[in-house]
Short mmCIF file of C-alpha atoms and ligand atoms in Angstrom, two decimals:
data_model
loop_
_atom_site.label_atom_id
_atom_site.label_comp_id
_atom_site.label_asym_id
_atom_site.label_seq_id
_atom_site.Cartn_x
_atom_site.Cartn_y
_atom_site.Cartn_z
CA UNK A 1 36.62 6.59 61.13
CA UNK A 2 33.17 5.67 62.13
CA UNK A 3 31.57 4.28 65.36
CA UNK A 4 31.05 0.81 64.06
CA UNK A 5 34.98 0.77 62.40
CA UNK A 6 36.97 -2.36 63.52
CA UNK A 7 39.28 -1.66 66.94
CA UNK A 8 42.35 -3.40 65.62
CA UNK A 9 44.10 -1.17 68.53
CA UNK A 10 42.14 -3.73 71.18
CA UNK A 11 45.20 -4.96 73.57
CA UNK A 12 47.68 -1.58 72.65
CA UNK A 13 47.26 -0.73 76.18
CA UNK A 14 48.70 -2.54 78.97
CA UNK A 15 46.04 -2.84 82.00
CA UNK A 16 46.98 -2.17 85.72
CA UNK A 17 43.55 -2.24 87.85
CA UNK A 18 43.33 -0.39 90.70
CA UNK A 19 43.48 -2.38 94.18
CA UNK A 20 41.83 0.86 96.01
CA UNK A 21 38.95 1.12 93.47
CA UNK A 22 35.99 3.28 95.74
CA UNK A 23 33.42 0.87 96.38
CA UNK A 24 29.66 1.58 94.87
CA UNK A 25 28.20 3.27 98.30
CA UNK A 26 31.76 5.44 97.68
CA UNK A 27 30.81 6.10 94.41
CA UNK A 28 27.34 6.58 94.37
CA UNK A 29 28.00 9.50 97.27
CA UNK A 30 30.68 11.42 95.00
CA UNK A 31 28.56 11.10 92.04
CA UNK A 32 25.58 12.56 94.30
CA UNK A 33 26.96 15.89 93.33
CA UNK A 34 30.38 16.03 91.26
CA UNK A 35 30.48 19.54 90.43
CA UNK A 36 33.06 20.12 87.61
CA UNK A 37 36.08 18.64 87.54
CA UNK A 38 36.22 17.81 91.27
CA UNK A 39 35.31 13.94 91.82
CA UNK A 40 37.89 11.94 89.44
CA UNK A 41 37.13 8.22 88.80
CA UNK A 42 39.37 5.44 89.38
CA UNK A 43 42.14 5.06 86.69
CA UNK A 44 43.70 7.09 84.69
CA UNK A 45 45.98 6.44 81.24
CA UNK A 46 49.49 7.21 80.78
CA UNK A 47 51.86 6.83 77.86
CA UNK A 48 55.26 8.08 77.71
CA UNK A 49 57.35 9.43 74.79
CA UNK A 50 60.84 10.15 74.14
CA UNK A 51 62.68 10.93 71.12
CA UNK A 52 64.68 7.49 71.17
CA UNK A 53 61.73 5.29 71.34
CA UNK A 54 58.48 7.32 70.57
CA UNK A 55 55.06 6.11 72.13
CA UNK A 56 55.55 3.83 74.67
CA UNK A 57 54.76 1.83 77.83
CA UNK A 58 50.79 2.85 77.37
CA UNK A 59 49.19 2.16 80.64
CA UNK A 60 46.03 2.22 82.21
CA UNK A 61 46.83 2.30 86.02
CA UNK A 62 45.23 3.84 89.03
CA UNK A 63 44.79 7.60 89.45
CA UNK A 64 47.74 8.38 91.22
CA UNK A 65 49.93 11.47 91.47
CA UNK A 66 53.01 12.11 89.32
CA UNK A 67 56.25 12.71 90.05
CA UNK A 68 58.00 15.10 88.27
CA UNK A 69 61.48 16.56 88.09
CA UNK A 70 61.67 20.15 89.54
CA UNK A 71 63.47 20.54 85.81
CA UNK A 72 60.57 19.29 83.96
CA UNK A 73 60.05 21.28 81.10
CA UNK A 74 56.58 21.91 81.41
CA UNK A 75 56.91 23.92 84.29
CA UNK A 76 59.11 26.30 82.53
CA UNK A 77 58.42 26.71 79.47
CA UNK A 78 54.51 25.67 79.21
CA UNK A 79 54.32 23.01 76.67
CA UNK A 80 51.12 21.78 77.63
CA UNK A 81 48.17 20.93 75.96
CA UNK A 82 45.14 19.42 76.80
CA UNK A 83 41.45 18.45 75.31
CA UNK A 84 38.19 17.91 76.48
CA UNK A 85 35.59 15.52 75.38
CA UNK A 86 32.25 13.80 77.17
CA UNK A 87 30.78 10.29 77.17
CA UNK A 88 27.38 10.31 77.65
CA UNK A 89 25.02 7.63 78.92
CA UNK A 90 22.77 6.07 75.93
CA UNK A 91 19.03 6.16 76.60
CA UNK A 92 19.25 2.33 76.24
CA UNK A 93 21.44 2.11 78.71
CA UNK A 94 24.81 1.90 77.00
CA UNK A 95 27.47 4.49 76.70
CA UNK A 96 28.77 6.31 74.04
CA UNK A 97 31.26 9.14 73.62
CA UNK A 98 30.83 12.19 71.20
CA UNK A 99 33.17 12.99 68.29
CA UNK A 100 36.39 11.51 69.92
CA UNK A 101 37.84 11.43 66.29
CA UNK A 102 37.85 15.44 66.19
CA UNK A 103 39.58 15.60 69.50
CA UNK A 104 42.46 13.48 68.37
CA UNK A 105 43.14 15.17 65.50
CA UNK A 106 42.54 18.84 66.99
CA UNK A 107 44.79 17.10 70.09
CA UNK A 108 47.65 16.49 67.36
CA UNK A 109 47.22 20.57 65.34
CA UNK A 110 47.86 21.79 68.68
CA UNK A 111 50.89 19.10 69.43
CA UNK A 112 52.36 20.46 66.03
CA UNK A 113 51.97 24.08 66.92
CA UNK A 114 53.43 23.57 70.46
CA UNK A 115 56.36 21.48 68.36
CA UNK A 116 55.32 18.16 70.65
CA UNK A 117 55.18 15.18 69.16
CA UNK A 118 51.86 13.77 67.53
CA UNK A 119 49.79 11.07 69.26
CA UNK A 120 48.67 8.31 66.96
CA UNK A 121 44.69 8.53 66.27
CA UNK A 122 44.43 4.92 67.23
CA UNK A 123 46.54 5.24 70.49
CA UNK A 124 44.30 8.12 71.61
CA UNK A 125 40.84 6.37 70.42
CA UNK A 126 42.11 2.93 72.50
CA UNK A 127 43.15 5.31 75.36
CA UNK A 128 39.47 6.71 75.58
CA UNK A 129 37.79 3.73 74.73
CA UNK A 130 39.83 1.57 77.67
CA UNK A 131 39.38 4.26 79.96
CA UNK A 132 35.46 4.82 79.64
CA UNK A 133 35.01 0.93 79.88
CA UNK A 134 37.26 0.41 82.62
CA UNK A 135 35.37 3.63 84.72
CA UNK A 136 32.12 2.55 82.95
CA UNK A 137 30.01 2.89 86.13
CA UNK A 138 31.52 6.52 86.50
CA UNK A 139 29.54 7.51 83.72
CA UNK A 140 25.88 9.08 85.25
CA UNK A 141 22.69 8.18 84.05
CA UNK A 142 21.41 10.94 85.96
CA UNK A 143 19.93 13.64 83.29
CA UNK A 144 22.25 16.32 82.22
CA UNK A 145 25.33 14.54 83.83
CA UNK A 146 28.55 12.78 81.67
CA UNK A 147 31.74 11.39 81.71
CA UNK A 148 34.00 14.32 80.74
CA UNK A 149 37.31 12.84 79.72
CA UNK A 150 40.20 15.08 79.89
CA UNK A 151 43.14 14.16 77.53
CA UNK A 152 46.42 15.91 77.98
CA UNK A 153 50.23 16.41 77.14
CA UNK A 154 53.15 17.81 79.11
CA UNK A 155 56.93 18.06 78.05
CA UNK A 156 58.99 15.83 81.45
CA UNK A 157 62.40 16.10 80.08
CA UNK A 158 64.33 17.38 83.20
CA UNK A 159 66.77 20.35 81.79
CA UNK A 160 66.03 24.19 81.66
CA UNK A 161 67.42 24.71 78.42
CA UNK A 162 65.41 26.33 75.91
CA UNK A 163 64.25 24.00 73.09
CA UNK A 164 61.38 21.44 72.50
CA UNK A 165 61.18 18.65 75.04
CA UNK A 166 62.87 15.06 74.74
CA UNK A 167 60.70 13.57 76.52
CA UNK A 168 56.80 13.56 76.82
CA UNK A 169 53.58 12.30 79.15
CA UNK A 170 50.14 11.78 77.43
CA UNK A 171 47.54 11.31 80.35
CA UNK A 172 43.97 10.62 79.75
CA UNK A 173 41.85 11.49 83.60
CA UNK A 174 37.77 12.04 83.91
CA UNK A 175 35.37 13.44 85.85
CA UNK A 176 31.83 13.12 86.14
CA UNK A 177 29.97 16.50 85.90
CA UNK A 178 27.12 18.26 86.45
CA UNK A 179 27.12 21.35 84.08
CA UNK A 180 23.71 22.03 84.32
CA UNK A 181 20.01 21.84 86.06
CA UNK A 182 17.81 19.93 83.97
CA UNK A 183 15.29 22.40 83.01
CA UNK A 184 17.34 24.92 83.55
CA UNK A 185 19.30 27.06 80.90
CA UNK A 186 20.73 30.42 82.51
CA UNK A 187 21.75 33.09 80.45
CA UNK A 188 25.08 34.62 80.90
CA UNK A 189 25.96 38.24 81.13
CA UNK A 190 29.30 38.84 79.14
CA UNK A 191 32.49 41.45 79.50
CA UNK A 192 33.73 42.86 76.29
CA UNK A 193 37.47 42.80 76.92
CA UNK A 194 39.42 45.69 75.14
CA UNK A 195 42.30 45.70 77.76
CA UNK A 196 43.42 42.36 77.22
CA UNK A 197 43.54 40.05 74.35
CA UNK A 198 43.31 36.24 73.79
CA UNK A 199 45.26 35.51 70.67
CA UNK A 200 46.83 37.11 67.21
CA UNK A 201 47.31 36.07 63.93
CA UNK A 202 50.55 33.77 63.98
CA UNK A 203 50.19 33.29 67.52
CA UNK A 204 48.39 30.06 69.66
CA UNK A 205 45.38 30.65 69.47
CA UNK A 206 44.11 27.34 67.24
CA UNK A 207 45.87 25.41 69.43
CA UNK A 208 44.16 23.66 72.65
CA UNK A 209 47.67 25.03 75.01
CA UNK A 210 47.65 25.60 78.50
CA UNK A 211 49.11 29.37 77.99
CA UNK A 212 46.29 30.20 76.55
CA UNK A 213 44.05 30.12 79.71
CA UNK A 214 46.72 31.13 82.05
CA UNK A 215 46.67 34.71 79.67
CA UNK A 216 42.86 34.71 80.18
CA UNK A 217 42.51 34.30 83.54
CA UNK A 218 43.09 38.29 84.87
CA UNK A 219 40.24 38.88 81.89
CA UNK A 220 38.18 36.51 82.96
CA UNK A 221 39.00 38.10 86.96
CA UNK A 222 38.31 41.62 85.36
CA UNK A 223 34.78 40.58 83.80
CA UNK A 224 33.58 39.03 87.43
CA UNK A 225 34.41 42.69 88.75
CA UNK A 226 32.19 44.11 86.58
CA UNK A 227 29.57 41.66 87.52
CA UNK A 228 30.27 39.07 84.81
CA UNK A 229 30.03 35.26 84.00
CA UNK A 230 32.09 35.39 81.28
CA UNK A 231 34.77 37.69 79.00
CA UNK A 232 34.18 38.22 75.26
CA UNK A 233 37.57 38.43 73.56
CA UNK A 234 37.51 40.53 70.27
CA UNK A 235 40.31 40.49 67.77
CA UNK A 236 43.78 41.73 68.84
CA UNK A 237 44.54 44.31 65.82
CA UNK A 238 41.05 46.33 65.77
CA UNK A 239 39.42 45.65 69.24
CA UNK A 240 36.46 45.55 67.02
CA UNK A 241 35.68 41.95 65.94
CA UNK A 242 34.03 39.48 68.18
CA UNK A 243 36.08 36.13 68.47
CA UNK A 244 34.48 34.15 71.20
CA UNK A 245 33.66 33.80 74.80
CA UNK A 246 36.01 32.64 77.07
CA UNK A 247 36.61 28.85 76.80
CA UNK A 248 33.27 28.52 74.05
CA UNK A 249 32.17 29.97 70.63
CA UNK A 250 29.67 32.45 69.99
CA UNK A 251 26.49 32.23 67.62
CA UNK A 252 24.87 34.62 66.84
CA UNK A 253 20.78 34.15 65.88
CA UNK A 254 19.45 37.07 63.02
CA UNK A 255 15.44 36.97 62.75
CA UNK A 256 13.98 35.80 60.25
CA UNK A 257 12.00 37.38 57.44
CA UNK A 258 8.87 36.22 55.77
CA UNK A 259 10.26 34.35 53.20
CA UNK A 260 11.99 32.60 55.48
CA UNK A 261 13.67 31.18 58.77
CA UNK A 262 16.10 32.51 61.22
CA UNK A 263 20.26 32.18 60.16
CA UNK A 264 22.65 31.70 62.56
CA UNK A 265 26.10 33.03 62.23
CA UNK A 266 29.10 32.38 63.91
CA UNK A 267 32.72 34.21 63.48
CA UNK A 268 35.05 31.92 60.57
CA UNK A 269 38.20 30.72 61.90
CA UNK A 270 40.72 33.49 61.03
CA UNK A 271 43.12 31.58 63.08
CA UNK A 272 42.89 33.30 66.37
CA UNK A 273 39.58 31.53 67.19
CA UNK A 274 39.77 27.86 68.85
CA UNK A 275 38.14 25.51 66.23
CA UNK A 276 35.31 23.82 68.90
CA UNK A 277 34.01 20.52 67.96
CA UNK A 278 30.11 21.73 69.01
CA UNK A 279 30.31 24.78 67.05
CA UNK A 280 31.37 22.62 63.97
CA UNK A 281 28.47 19.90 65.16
CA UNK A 282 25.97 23.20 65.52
CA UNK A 283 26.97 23.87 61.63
CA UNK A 284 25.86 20.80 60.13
CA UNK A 285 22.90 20.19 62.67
CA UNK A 286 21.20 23.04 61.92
CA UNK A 287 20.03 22.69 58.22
CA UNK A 288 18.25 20.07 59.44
CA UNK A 289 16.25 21.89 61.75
CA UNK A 290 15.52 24.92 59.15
CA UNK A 291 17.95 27.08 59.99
CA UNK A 292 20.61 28.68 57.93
CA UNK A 293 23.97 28.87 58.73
CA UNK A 294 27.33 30.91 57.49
CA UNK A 295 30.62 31.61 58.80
CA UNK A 296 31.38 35.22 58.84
CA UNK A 297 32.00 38.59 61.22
CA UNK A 298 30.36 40.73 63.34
CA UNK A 299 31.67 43.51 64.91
CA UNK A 300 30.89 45.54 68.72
CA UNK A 301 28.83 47.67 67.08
CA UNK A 302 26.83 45.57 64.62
CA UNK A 303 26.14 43.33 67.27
CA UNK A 304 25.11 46.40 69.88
CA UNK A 305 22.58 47.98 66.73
CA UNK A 306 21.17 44.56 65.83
CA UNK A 307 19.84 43.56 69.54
CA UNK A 308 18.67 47.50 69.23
CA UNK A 309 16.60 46.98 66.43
CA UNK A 310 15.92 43.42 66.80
CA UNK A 311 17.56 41.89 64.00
CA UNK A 312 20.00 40.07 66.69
CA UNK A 313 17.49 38.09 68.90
CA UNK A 314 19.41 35.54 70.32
CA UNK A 315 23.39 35.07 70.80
CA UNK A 316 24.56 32.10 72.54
CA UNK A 317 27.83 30.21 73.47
CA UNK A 318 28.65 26.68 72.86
CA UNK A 319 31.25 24.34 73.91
CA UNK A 320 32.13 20.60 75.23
CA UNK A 321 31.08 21.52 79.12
CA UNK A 322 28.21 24.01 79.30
CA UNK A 323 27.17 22.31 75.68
CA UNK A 324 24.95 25.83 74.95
CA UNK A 325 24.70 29.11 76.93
CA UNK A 326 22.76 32.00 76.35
CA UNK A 327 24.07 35.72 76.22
CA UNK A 328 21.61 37.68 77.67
CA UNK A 329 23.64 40.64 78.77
CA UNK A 330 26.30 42.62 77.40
CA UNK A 331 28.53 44.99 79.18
CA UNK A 332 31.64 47.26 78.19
CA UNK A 333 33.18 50.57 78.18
CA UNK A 334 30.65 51.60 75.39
CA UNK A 335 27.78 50.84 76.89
CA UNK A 336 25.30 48.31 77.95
CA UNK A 337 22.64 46.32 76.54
CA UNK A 338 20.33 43.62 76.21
CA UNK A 339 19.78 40.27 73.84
CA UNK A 340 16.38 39.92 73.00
CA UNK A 341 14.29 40.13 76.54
CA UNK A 342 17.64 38.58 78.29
CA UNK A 343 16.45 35.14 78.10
CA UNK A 344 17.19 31.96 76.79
CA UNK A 345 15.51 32.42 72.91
CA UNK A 346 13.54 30.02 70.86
CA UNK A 347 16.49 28.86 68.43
CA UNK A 348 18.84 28.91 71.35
CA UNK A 349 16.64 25.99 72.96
CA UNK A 350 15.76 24.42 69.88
CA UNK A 351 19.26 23.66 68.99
CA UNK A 352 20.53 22.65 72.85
CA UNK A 353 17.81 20.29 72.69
CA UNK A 354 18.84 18.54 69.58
CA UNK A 355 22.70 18.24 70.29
CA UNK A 356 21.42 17.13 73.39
CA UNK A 357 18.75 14.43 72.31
CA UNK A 358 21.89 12.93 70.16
CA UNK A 359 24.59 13.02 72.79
CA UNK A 360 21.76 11.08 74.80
CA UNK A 361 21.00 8.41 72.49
CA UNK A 362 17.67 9.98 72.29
CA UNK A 363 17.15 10.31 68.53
CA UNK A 364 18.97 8.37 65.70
CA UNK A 365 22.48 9.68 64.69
CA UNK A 366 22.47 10.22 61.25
CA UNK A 367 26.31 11.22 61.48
CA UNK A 368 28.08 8.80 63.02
CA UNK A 369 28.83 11.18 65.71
CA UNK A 370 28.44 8.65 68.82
CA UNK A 371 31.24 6.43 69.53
CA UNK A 372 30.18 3.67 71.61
CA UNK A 373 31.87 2.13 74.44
CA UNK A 374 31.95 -0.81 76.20
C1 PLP B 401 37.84 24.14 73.94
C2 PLP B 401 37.50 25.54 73.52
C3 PLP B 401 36.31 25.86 72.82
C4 PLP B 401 35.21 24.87 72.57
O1 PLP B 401 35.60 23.72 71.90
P1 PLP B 401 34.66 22.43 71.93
O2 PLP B 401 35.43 21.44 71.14
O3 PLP B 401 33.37 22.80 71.28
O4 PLP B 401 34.49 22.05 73.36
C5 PLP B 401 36.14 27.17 72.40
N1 PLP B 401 37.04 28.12 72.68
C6 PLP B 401 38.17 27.87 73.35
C7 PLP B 401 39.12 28.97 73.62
C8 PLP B 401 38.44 26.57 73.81
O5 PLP B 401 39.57 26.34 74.49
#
């Protein structure tokens, strides 16, 4: 489906405005400085599921606790998952969101895994659309500042018997975030975890779940001991291969030789990596900027003898919230080192600014990537 498709799902969700709606001053002071995921916006979508009757009752209401029964499945048996997607104020004014199409079907490979039902592509398209138009003046125009929408699904049936849910929530909430100075790109100093692992073959890894972050967080505690931002996870049969950095994919930049540019490469989904919608954008946006790309594998060491002898200048991280961090330190067991001189690189840069200058509305989207919005 493209941006400019017909929205035959127009009306599929049943509108309940918000009395308490924060006023602008309100507003304008929380948006001053949202942080991440603090400062929520006014409404919030819900639609319900059960086996009986499917998707129904899809409502946009106020944001509002829920209640839940102490027997809700969810809080037993983690079926939970969630996504993670930005809108992005246009340069003209006008706001558009990024790729939601790859979120709702990624959404529904993780429902299928977790053995929850799929949501429609249309239900979850109307969801974001009503949502950002309804909260349009949540979405910041300040630079480097979005909409992030967070879609999600929990299992509510209320029994503690093991077995997929009856009975299911899809909520759509968003923030607006700061994930970054303008002008600013800090590299990140990385943990290479061989004590714990994210995922293995046959396991959840794919899929956007809940469990998976709750199994990452001691990692994630470890790396900050050892004076960390961030864990690296490497594969969980050989501790050898590097998968990706905590909640974001890895690239990794190799010079390039006379005849000609740099090539990126970044790890191929061997089923234990999450499949991120930026890393996919980052592979078919970077032809166009002279850069080759392939899909492939590095291991510790390669990685550790290539910033040695300078064939690995750059490595950075990419993902929905930070968009593009750099690596500019490794630490492990083995040993330390450095990428490049520690700082952001050239390509790194190069490439931030163009997924950037398109999320923005900046430059023409030859894609179709931009979904716009109200
Ligand atoms: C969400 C996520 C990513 C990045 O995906 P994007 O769609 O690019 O935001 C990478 N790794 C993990 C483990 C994730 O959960």
């Amino acid at each position: 489906m493209t941006a400019t498709d017909a929205r035959p799902t127009a009306g599929l969700i049943h509108k309940q405005l918000n009395p308490a709606a924060r006023s602008a001053t309100e507003r304008a002071a929380l948006m001053a400085d949202p942080g991440f995921g603090r400062v929520h916006t006014d409404h919030m979508v819900v639609i319900r599921w059960t086996a009986s009757d499917g998707w129904h009752d899809a409502t946009l209401t106020a944001y509002q606790p829920l209640a839940l029964d102490p027997a809700a499945m969810v809080l037993h048996y983690g079926q939970a998952i969630f996504e993670g997607l930005k809108a992005y104020r246009q340069a003209n004014g006008t706001v558009a969101v990024f790729r939601p199409e790859e979120n709702a079907a990624r959404f529904n490979r993780s429902a299928q895994r977790l053995a929850m039902p799929e949501l429609p592509t249309d239900l979850f398209l109307a969801a974001v659309d009503d949502l950002v138009a309804t909260d349009l003046d949540w979405v910041p125009t300040a630079e480097g500042q979005s909409l992030y929408l967070r879609p999600f699904m929990i299992a509510t049936e209320a029994q503690v018997g093991m077995r997929p849910a009856q009975e299911y929530l899809f909520l759509l909430i968003a923030f607006p975030v700061t994930p970054f100075f303008p002008g600013e790109v800090k590299p990140v100093t990385v943990w290479l975890s061989d004590d714990y692992v994210r995922a293995a073959i046959g396991g959840t890894g794919e899929a956007k779940c809940a469990g998976n972050y709750a199994g990452s967080l001691l990692a994630q505690r470890q790396a900050a001991e050892k004076g960390c931002d961030q864990v690296v996870w490497l594969d969980a049969v050989e501790r050898r291969w590097v998968e990706e950095m905590g909640g974001m994919n890895l690239f990794f930049v190799r010079s390039g030789s006379a005849a000609g540019g740099a090539r990126l490469m970044t790890p191929a989904l061997t089923g234990t990596l999450l499949p991120g919608v930026v890393r996919d954008s980052l592979l078919a946006l970077a032809p166009s900027l002279g850069l080759a790309v392939e899909e492939g594998r590095i291991s510790v060491q390669e990685w550790r003898d290539g910033c040695a002898d300078g064939t690995i200048g750059e490595v950075f991280a990419c993902g929905t919230a930070a968009v593009i961090a750099p690596v500019g330190h490794v630490r492990s067991r083995q040993g330390d080192w450095v990428v490049g001189d520690g700082s952001a690189g050239e390509v790194t840069l190069r490439l931030r600014s163009a997924l950037l200058d398109l999320q923005y509305g900046r430059v023409a989207d030859p894609y179709g990537w931009m979904r716009p919005v109200g």
